[in-house]
Amino acid sequence: METASSPAPRRPAQIRRSTARPPPPSATPFSRADWQTTCAAILSNSNSPAPRVNGDTNSNPALAAAAPPPPAELDLLPVSNLPRPLSITDLSPAPMHGSQLRVAYQGVPGAYSEAAAAKAYPSCDAIPCDQFEVAFQAVELWIADRAVLPVENSLGGSIHRNYDLLLRHRLHIVGEVQLPVHHCLLALPGVRRELLTRVISHPQALAQCELTLNAMGLNVAREAFDDTAAAAEHVAAAGLRDTAAIASARAADLYGLHVLADGIQDDAGNVTRFVMLAREPIIPRTDRPFKTSIVFAHDGEGTSVLFKVLSAFAFRGISLTKIESRPHRHRPIRLVDDANVGTAKHFEYMFYIDFQASMAEVRAQNALAEIQEFTSFLRVLGSYPMDMTPWDSNSTSSTSAARRNNNTTSS
C-alpha cells in the first residue's frame, strides 16, 4: 500500500478521482476531462466512432457514467456551406500600371483616344464608350479601372465638356499623355478623289485639315460626325463611294478603307493632351517632374482674387502651365450693382489651373494653403507625373509632307 508521503503517478491519480462521486456543479469548475468527455458524446451522436479520451471510454465505465446524456438533435452547419477564409490572393492589390487594366475611352476602335489609352497603358484592355460621360461612369461603377480622356489640343484648344465633367465627378487625375495627331483621308478601295462629293469627320479634324483639303482641290461638302473613327466606320458600313473620312491609319486597317492621302493636317505640330482618371489618387512624389491640377471659385471681385492666386504661385517659383475659366454652372450671373437698377451683369467663373509642382513639395502645400484663405471653393483634381516623352515635330513634319507629295503625284 502506498503511503501518504510517496508521490503517486499522475494518470492513476486522475482515474481514481474520476471514480469518486462527482461533486455538485457549484463545488468545482468544469474540468478538462469533463469537457473532453462531452465532446466524445457529441461525436458519438453524429454516427462517428467515439474517440479515445485518456484511454478507451468503453473500457472505463467511470468516464462513461460521468458523461452527460447526448442531446436529442444537433443543429450542425454542413462543412461545405461554411465561408471560405480569406487568403493572400484575396488581399492582392489592384493591377499595377499597364498590367491588364480595363481602360475606358470615348469613341470606337481606331479613335485617337484608343491610341492614347494604348500609349498610357500598353497592355490594357481598351473599352470604347459612346460618350465622355459614359467613360467617367464606367470607372465610378467599377466597369473600368481607368479612363483616358482628352482635355486640350494644340490647335483646337480645350475640350470644355471634359473640364465640366472633371468637376461633376469625383475621379482623380493620375497621369497625362500627349499624343501627336496624324490625320489621313480614307475612302473605300477603288474610289478616286475626283469622285468624292463629301468629307466627314469630327469637327476638330475637319478644321485641322481645311487648308490641305483645299490645296488638294477637294472643294466638297464637309459634314461633322461624332468622332473620326466613327466616320470611317460609317463610310465602310454604308458602302459610301462618294464620301471620304478623315481618321487615323489604324481606322483604315480596322474598317478596310484605302488611304487616299496621309498626313493631311495643316500643322504638323498637332498634339492632343489626354489625362488618365482613376477612383483613387496616387501618392505624390518628388523624384520626377510632377504636375498638379486644381479648380477653385471665389465670391469677391475677379481681378483682385485672381491676382492673389497667381501671386501665391509666383512668390514660390511655381510655374503655371495652364489656366482655364468656365462659367459657374449653378451661379452663372452675378449682379454688380446692389441697387439692382440698370445693373450690369457678368458671369461667375470656376478657374482650372495646372502648375508644375508635386503636392509632396512644401512650396505647393503652402501655396494652396494661402489660396484657400480667399477662395470659396478649392479642389485638387490630381497630382501626377508629367508626360516627358520626347517628340520630334520636325521629323514628323517632313515625313508627313513627303507622304502628302507622293500621294498627290500618284493621283
C-alpha positions as a printed NumPy array, in Angstrom:
array([[   0.   ,    0.   ,    0.   ],
       [   1.226,    3.48 ,   -0.873],
       [   1.953,    5.874,    1.961],
       [   0.718,    9.439,    2.065],
       [   4.253,   10.749,    1.602],
       [   5.043,    8.75 ,   -1.536],
       [   4.182,   10.605,   -4.788],
       [   1.509,    8.888,   -6.872],
       [   1.684,    8.633,  -10.661],
       [  -0.382,   11.365,  -12.441],
       [  -2.633,    9.189,  -14.603],
       [  -3.734,    6.663,  -11.896],
       [  -4.483,    9.607,   -9.631],
       [  -6.771,   11.107,  -12.305],
       [  -8.556,    7.808,  -12.766],
       [  -9.103,    7.357,   -9.015],
       [ -10.54 ,   10.872,   -8.738],
       [ -12.93 ,   10.207,  -11.572],
       [ -14.316,    7.097,   -9.806],
       [ -15.39 ,    9.123,   -6.802],
       [ -18.853,   10.613,   -6.631],
       [ -18.73 ,   13.819,   -8.713],
       [ -19.2  ,   16.943,   -6.618],
       [ -22.112,   19.269,   -7.329],
       [ -21.529,   21.819,  -10.123],
       [ -21.062,   24.656,   -7.652],
       [ -18.297,   22.859,   -5.809],
       [ -15.652,   22.562,   -8.555],
       [ -15.264,   24.098,  -12.02 ],
       [ -15.843,   22.132,  -15.213],
       [ -12.574,   20.179,  -15.711],
       [ -10.748,   19.441,  -18.956],
       [ -11.597,   15.734,  -18.597],
       [ -15.302,   16.551,  -18.358],
       [ -15.048,   18.785,  -21.442],
       [ -13.317,   16.039,  -23.431],
       [ -15.947,   13.529,  -22.352],
       [ -18.742,   15.829,  -23.504],
       [ -17.049,   16.256,  -26.906],
       [ -16.827,   12.478,  -27.225],
       [ -20.545,   12.156,  -26.518],
       [ -21.406,   14.722,  -29.199],
       [ -19.249,   12.981,  -31.777],
       [ -20.757,    9.598,  -30.952],
       [ -24.22 ,   11.025,  -31.579],
       [ -23.218,   12.027,  -35.131],
       [ -22.622,    8.357,  -36.073],
       [ -18.883,    8.552,  -35.738],
       [ -16.761,    6.245,  -33.607],
       [ -16.081,    7.641,  -30.158],
       [ -12.501,    8.846,  -29.826],
       [ -10.15 ,    7.718,  -27.119],
       [ -10.117,   10.288,  -24.313],
       [  -7.394,    9.484,  -21.743],
       [  -7.947,    5.87 ,  -22.64 ],
       [ -10.849,    3.935,  -24.171],
       [ -14.205,    5.026,  -22.649],
       [ -15.653,    1.595,  -23.406],
       [ -13.126,    0.055,  -21.024],
       [ -13.612,    2.825,  -18.477],
       [ -17.163,    2.705,  -17.045],
       [ -16.403,    5.568,  -14.687],
       [ -15.888,    8.053,  -17.59 ],
       [ -18.894,    6.661,  -19.405],
       [ -21.052,    7.169,  -16.302],
       [ -19.808,   10.724,  -15.855],
       [ -20.702,   11.692,  -19.453],
       [ -23.948,   13.668,  -19.731],
       [ -26.687,   12.271,  -21.94 ],
       [ -26.327,   13.338,  -25.594],
       [ -28.78 ,   15.884,  -26.929],
       [ -31.687,   14.593,  -28.928],
       [ -30.779,   16.579,  -32.071],
       [ -27.719,   18.625,  -33.075],
       [ -28.104,   21.609,  -35.391],
       [ -24.72 ,   21.348,  -37.084],
       [ -23.858,   23.512,  -40.139],
       [ -22.586,   21.432,  -43.088],
       [ -18.91 ,   21.975,  -43.682],
       [ -19.489,   22.685,  -47.379],
       [ -21.579,   25.772,  -46.515],
       [ -19.007,   27.38 ,  -44.26 ],
       [ -17.49 ,   30.629,  -45.57 ],
       [ -14.083,   30.276,  -47.19 ],
       [ -11.337,   32.002,  -45.23 ],
       [  -9.517,   34.887,  -46.894],
       [  -6.201,   34.072,  -48.499],
       [  -3.311,   36.245,  -49.542],
       [  -4.646,   36.347,  -53.123],
       [  -7.853,   37.956,  -51.873],
       [  -5.803,   40.813,  -50.45 ],
       [  -3.66 ,   41.364,  -53.533],
       [  -3.597,   44.974,  -54.769],
       [  -5.256,   46.221,  -57.932],
       [  -3.402,   45.753,  -61.24 ],
       [  -0.311,   47.876,  -61.5  ],
       [   0.393,   50.469,  -64.202],
       [  -0.316,   48.955,  -67.606],
       [  -0.931,   45.413,  -66.304],
       [  -4.198,   44.296,  -67.916],
       [  -6.094,   47.336,  -66.783],
       [  -9.553,   47.975,  -68.177],
       [  -9.315,   51.465,  -69.679],
       [ -12.375,   53.366,  -70.907],
       [ -12.15 ,   55.875,  -73.751],
       [ -14.644,   57.832,  -75.828],
       [ -15.142,   56.657,  -79.381],
       [ -14.911,   53.427,  -81.344],
       [ -11.851,   51.274,  -82.101],
       [  -9.445,   53.257,  -84.239],
       [ -10.104,   56.545,  -82.437],
       [  -7.194,   58.678,  -81.286],
       [  -8.385,   58.183,  -77.717],
       [  -7.801,   54.455,  -78.126],
       [  -4.246,   55.174,  -79.259],
       [  -3.774,   57.409,  -76.206],
       [  -5.035,   54.625,  -73.94 ],
       [  -2.566,   52.21 ,  -75.546],
       [   0.271,   54.703,  -75.041],
       [  -0.655,   55.295,  -71.414],
       [  -1.246,   51.6  ,  -70.601],
       [   0.377,   49.408,  -73.285],
       [  -1.118,   46.122,  -72.013],
       [  -4.583,   47.414,  -71.212],
       [  -7.987,   46.138,  -72.24 ],
       [  -9.474,   49.182,  -74.006],
       [ -13.222,   49.715,  -73.519],
       [ -14.927,   52.014,  -76.068],
       [ -17.67 ,   54.365,  -74.816],
       [ -20.084,   56.38 ,  -76.919],
       [ -19.881,   59.489,  -74.698],
       [ -17.405,   61.166,  -72.357],
       [ -19.957,   60.884,  -69.552],
       [ -20.131,   57.106,  -70.025],
       [ -16.35 ,   56.805,  -69.663],
       [ -16.489,   58.65 ,  -66.331],
       [ -19.312,   56.453,  -65.071],
       [ -17.578,   53.274,  -66.238],
       [ -14.764,   53.97 ,  -63.768],
       [ -17.1  ,   55.038,  -60.961],
       [ -19.169,   51.855,  -61.348],
       [ -16.049,   49.607,  -61.402],
       [ -16.662,   48.555,  -65.01 ],
       [ -13.286,   50.055,  -65.908],
       [ -10.142,   50.687,  -63.854],
       [  -9.071,   53.857,  -65.669],
       [ -10.367,   56.366,  -68.186],
       [  -8.229,   58.211,  -70.746],
       [  -9.916,   61.386,  -71.996],
       [  -8.712,   64.422,  -73.994],
       [  -8.61 ,   67.808,  -72.284],
       [  -6.859,   70.039,  -74.829],
       [  -5.454,   70.153,  -78.345],
       [  -2.575,   72.312,  -79.527],
       [  -4.707,   73.666,  -82.401],
       [  -8.307,   73.388,  -81.217],
       [  -7.773,   74.406,  -77.589],
       [  -9.554,   72.97 ,  -74.541],
       [ -12.239,   70.297,  -74.596],
       [ -14.623,   72.146,  -72.316],
       [ -17.003,   69.236,  -71.882],
       [ -14.379,   67.21 ,  -70.066],
       [ -13.433,   70.118,  -67.809],
       [ -17.048,   70.309,  -66.696],
       [ -17.137,   66.545,  -66.128],
       [ -13.965,   66.681,  -64.042],
       [ -15.79 ,   68.951,  -61.628],
       [ -19.024,   66.957,  -61.66 ],
       [ -17.438,   63.565,  -60.956],
       [ -15.154,   62.517,  -58.103],
       [ -12.432,   60.844,  -60.145],
       [  -8.761,   61.752,  -59.734],
       [  -6.183,   62.593,  -62.387],
       [  -3.343,   60.063,  -62.055],
       [  -1.351,   60.829,  -65.194],
       [  -1.195,   62.516,  -68.569],
       [  -0.188,   61.511,  -72.072],
       [   0.467,   63.664,  -75.13 ],
       [  -0.393,   62.114,  -78.493],
       [   0.611,   63.546,  -81.895],
       [  -2.43 ,   63.566,  -84.184],
       [  -1.814,   62.23 ,  -87.692],
       [  -4.838,   62.603,  -89.989],
       [  -5.475,   60.537,  -93.119],
       [  -8.054,   60.825,  -95.885],
       [  -9.816,   57.449,  -96.121],
       [ -12.222,   56.025,  -98.693],
       [ -13.435,   52.673,  -99.979],
       [ -10.972,   50.725, -102.146],
       [ -11.064,   51.854, -105.772],
       [ -12.518,   55.294, -105.021],
       [ -10.633,   58.226, -106.561],
       [ -10.522,   61.766, -105.268],
       [ -12.41 ,   63.251, -108.217],
       [ -15.395,   61.04 , -107.352],
       [ -15.777,   62.488, -103.853],
       [ -18.643,   64.847, -103.077],
       [ -18.377,   64.85 ,  -99.281],
       [ -15.83 ,   64.556,  -96.447],
       [ -16.989,   63.603,  -92.953],
       [ -15.147,   63.618,  -89.627],
       [ -15.089,   65.194,  -86.182],
       [ -15.453,   68.993,  -86.37 ],
       [ -11.952,   69.488,  -84.948],
       [ -10.435,   67.168,  -87.553],
       [ -12.238,   68.978,  -90.372],
       [ -10.932,   72.318,  -89.111],
       [  -7.388,   70.982,  -88.713],
       [  -7.296,   69.781,  -92.349],
       [  -9.167,   72.636,  -94.059],
       [  -6.192,   74.225,  -95.826],
       [  -4.77 ,   70.915,  -97.008],
       [  -8.108,   69.753,  -98.421],
       [  -8.445,   72.991, -100.368],
       [  -4.887,   72.648, -101.693],
       [  -5.756,   69.135, -102.87 ],
       [  -8.71 ,   70.541, -104.833],
       [ -11.334,   68.917, -102.63 ],
       [ -13.847,   71.754, -102.54 ],
       [ -16.582,   69.401, -101.415],
       [ -19.115,   69.442,  -98.596],
       [ -17.808,   68.955,  -95.067],
       [ -20.085,   67.243,  -92.571],
       [ -19.451,   66.814,  -88.861],
       [ -19.506,   63.382,  -87.231],
       [ -19.276,   62.16 ,  -83.641],
       [ -15.617,   61.207,  -83.898],
       [ -13.018,   60.397,  -86.53 ],
       [ -13.077,   56.603,  -86.261],
       [ -16.885,   56.545,  -86.253],
       [ -16.823,   58.464,  -89.532],
       [ -14.528,   55.852,  -91.058],
       [ -16.739,   53.068,  -89.742],
       [ -19.811,   54.744,  -91.286],
       [ -18.195,   55.019,  -94.729],
       [ -17.277,   51.321,  -94.664],
       [ -20.575,   50.053,  -93.222],
       [ -22.769,   52.096,  -95.582],
       [ -20.583,   51.484,  -98.64 ],
       [ -20.38 ,   55.188,  -99.458],
       [ -18.327,   55.579, -102.635],
       [ -18.795,   59.329, -102.852],
       [ -17.697,   60.057,  -99.281],
       [ -14.3  ,   60.132,  -97.59 ],
       [ -13.478,   60.244,  -93.901],
       [ -10.681,   61.928,  -92.   ],
       [  -9.335,   59.486,  -89.416],
       [  -6.222,   57.597,  -88.357],
       [  -4.339,   54.98 ,  -90.354],
       [  -5.409,   52.381,  -87.783],
       [  -9.046,   53.144,  -88.599],
       [  -8.295,   52.365,  -92.242],
       [  -6.876,   48.973,  -91.265],
       [  -9.814,   48.168,  -88.976],
       [ -12.576,   49.049,  -91.442],
       [ -10.953,   48.045,  -94.726],
       [ -10.547,   51.532,  -96.189],
       [  -7.915,   52.881,  -98.552],
       [  -5.639,   55.792,  -97.608],
       [  -6.085,   58.434, -100.297],
       [  -3.767,   60.923,  -98.548],
       [  -1.583,   60.571,  -95.487],
       [  -0.681,   63.33 ,  -93.044],
       [  -3.227,   65.901,  -94.235],
       [  -3.269,   68.022,  -91.054],
       [  -2.46 ,   71.668,  -91.725],
       [   0.044,   71.862,  -88.873],
       [   2.494,   69.063,  -88.168],
       [   2.655,   70.139,  -84.523],
       [  -0.836,   68.838,  -83.827],
       [  -0.824,   67.259,  -80.377],
       [  -3.687,   66.31 ,  -78.073],
       [  -3.197,   66.089,  -74.321],
       [  -5.068,   63.326,  -72.511],
       [  -5.45 ,   62.73 ,  -68.775],
       [  -5.777,   59.362,  -67.036],
       [  -8.507,   59.138,  -64.41 ],
       [  -8.934,   56.681,  -61.529],
       [ -11.134,   56.201,  -58.491],
       [  -8.233,   56.746,  -56.072],
       [  -5.415,   59.313,  -56.287],
       [  -1.78 ,   58.321,  -56.473],
       [   0.797,   59.245,  -53.842],
       [   2.71 ,   62.384,  -54.945],
       [   6.472,   62.079,  -55.188],
       [   9.443,   64.359,  -55.714],
       [  11.814,   62.07 ,  -57.624],
       [  10.446,   63.099,  -61.036],
       [   8.612,   66.091,  -62.554],
       [   5.027,   66.28 ,  -61.319],
       [   2.064,   68.378,  -62.357],
       [  -0.903,   69.315,  -60.151],
       [  -4.371,   70.313,  -61.378],
       [  -6.768,   72.323,  -59.2  ],
       [ -10.112,   74.088,  -59.597],
       [ -11.352,   76.957,  -57.443],
       [ -14.063,   79.612,  -57.209],
       [ -14.395,   82.853,  -55.277],
       [ -17.12 ,   85.26 ,  -54.206],
       [ -15.18 ,   88.511,  -54.424],
       [ -14.105,   90.691,  -57.312],
       [ -12.44 ,   88.621,  -60.014],
       [  -9.396,   90.772,  -60.702],
       [  -8.071,   91.057,  -57.16 ],
       [  -8.659,   87.42 ,  -56.184],
       [  -7.148,   86.051,  -59.359],
       [  -4.101,   88.279,  -58.832],
       [  -3.68 ,   86.856,  -55.317],
       [  -3.894,   83.3  ,  -56.647],
       [  -1.271,   83.943,  -59.282],
       [   0.938,   85.7  ,  -56.74 ],
       [   0.799,   82.686,  -54.403],
       [   2.466,   80.636,  -57.133],
       [   4.793,   83.345,  -58.419],
       [   6.3  ,   84.128,  -54.986],
       [   7.221,   80.443,  -54.579],
       [   8.667,   79.965,  -58.046],
       [   5.932,   77.605,  -59.228],
       [   5.295,   77.673,  -62.979],
       [   1.741,   77.555,  -64.289],
       [   1.208,   75.54 ,  -67.474],
       [  -2.491,   76.254,  -67.965],
       [  -5.305,   78.427,  -66.657],
       [  -8.866,   77.849,  -67.863],
       [ -12.047,   79.64 ,  -66.82 ],
       [ -15.52 ,   78.153,  -67.038],
       [ -18.801,   79.821,  -66.025],
       [ -20.152,   78.66 ,  -62.691],
       [ -22.958,   76.251,  -63.569],
       [ -25.111,   76.968,  -60.505],
       [ -24.462,   80.717,  -60.307],
       [ -23.789,   81.856,  -63.883],
       [ -24.677,   85.55 ,  -63.467],
       [ -23.82 ,   87.982,  -60.666],
       [ -25.205,   91.484,  -60.137],
       [ -22.516,   94.117,  -59.905],
       [ -24.733,   96.891,  -58.502],
       [ -26.575,   96.04 ,  -55.277],
       [ -29.23 ,   98.657,  -56.084],
       [ -30.421,   96.422,  -58.9  ],
       [ -31.199,   99.469,  -61.064],
       [ -29.712,   99.403,  -64.537],
       [ -27.124,   96.944,  -63.31 ],
       [ -24.509,   95.331,  -65.438],
       [ -24.196,   91.566,  -65.187],
       [ -21.308,   89.242,  -65.746],
       [ -20.56 ,   85.57 ,  -65.289],
       [ -19.152,   83.972,  -62.192],
       [ -16.345,   81.613,  -63.05 ],
       [ -14.629,   78.438,  -61.958],
       [ -10.879,   78.547,  -62.604],
       [  -8.849,   75.476,  -63.591],
       [  -5.104,   75.725,  -63.086],
       [  -2.256,   73.314,  -63.867],
       [   1.095,   74.004,  -62.22 ],
       [   4.455,   72.246,  -62.286],
       [   4.93 ,   71.006,  -58.745],
       [   4.09 ,   67.948,  -56.687],
       [   1.786,   68.067,  -53.705],
       [   4.598,   66.338,  -51.829],
       [   6.556,   69.619,  -52.013],
       [   6.181,   72.064,  -49.162],
       [   6.001,   75.06 ,  -51.511],
       [   2.949,   73.578,  -53.261],
       [   1.268,   72.852,  -49.931],
       [   1.906,   76.4  ,  -48.721],
       [   0.631,   77.886,  -51.984],
       [  -2.684,   76.021,  -51.708],
       [  -2.982,   76.93 ,  -48.041],
       [  -2.67 ,   80.607,  -48.963],
       [  -5.121,   80.307,  -51.857],
       [  -7.692,   78.627,  -49.648],
       [  -7.88 ,   81.721,  -47.454],
       [  -9.546,   83.863,  -50.129],
       [ -11.417,   81.27 ,  -52.258],
       [ -14.891,   79.957,  -51.565],
       [ -14.123,   76.571,  -53.149],
       [ -10.873,   74.72 ,  -53.819],
       [ -10.367,   71.166,  -55.006],
       [  -7.262,   69.275,  -56.086],
       [  -8.125,   67.279,  -59.198],
       [  -4.869,   65.358,  -59.087],
       [  -1.117,   65.47 ,  -58.602],
       [   0.519,   63.226,  -61.19 ],
       [   3.709,   62.611,  -63.219],
       [   4.232,   64.784,  -66.269],
       [   4.474,   63.171,  -69.693],
       [   8.137,   63.661,  -70.582],
       [   8.053,   61.553,  -73.779],
       [  10.216,   63.259,  -76.426],
       [   8.547,   64.111,  -79.709],
       [  10.394,   65.411,  -82.762],
       [   7.963,   67.634,  -84.625],
       [  10.456,   68.368,  -87.409],
       [  10.83 ,   64.735,  -88.416],
       [   7.087,   64.208,  -88.294],
       [   6.502,   67.29 ,  -90.399],
       [   8.959,   66.238,  -93.084],
       [   7.634,   62.689,  -93.182],
       [   4.041,   63.874,  -93.484],
       [   4.947,   66.333,  -96.248],
       [   6.791,   63.624,  -98.188],
       [   3.851,   61.236,  -97.946],
       [   1.451,   64.008,  -98.983],
       [   3.54 ,   64.862, -102.029],
       [   3.795,   61.215, -103.057],
       [   0.062,   60.732, -102.782],
       [  -0.652,   63.904, -104.752],
       [   1.729,   62.887, -107.508],
       [   0.371,   59.356, -107.781],
       [  -3.215,   60.535, -108.069]])
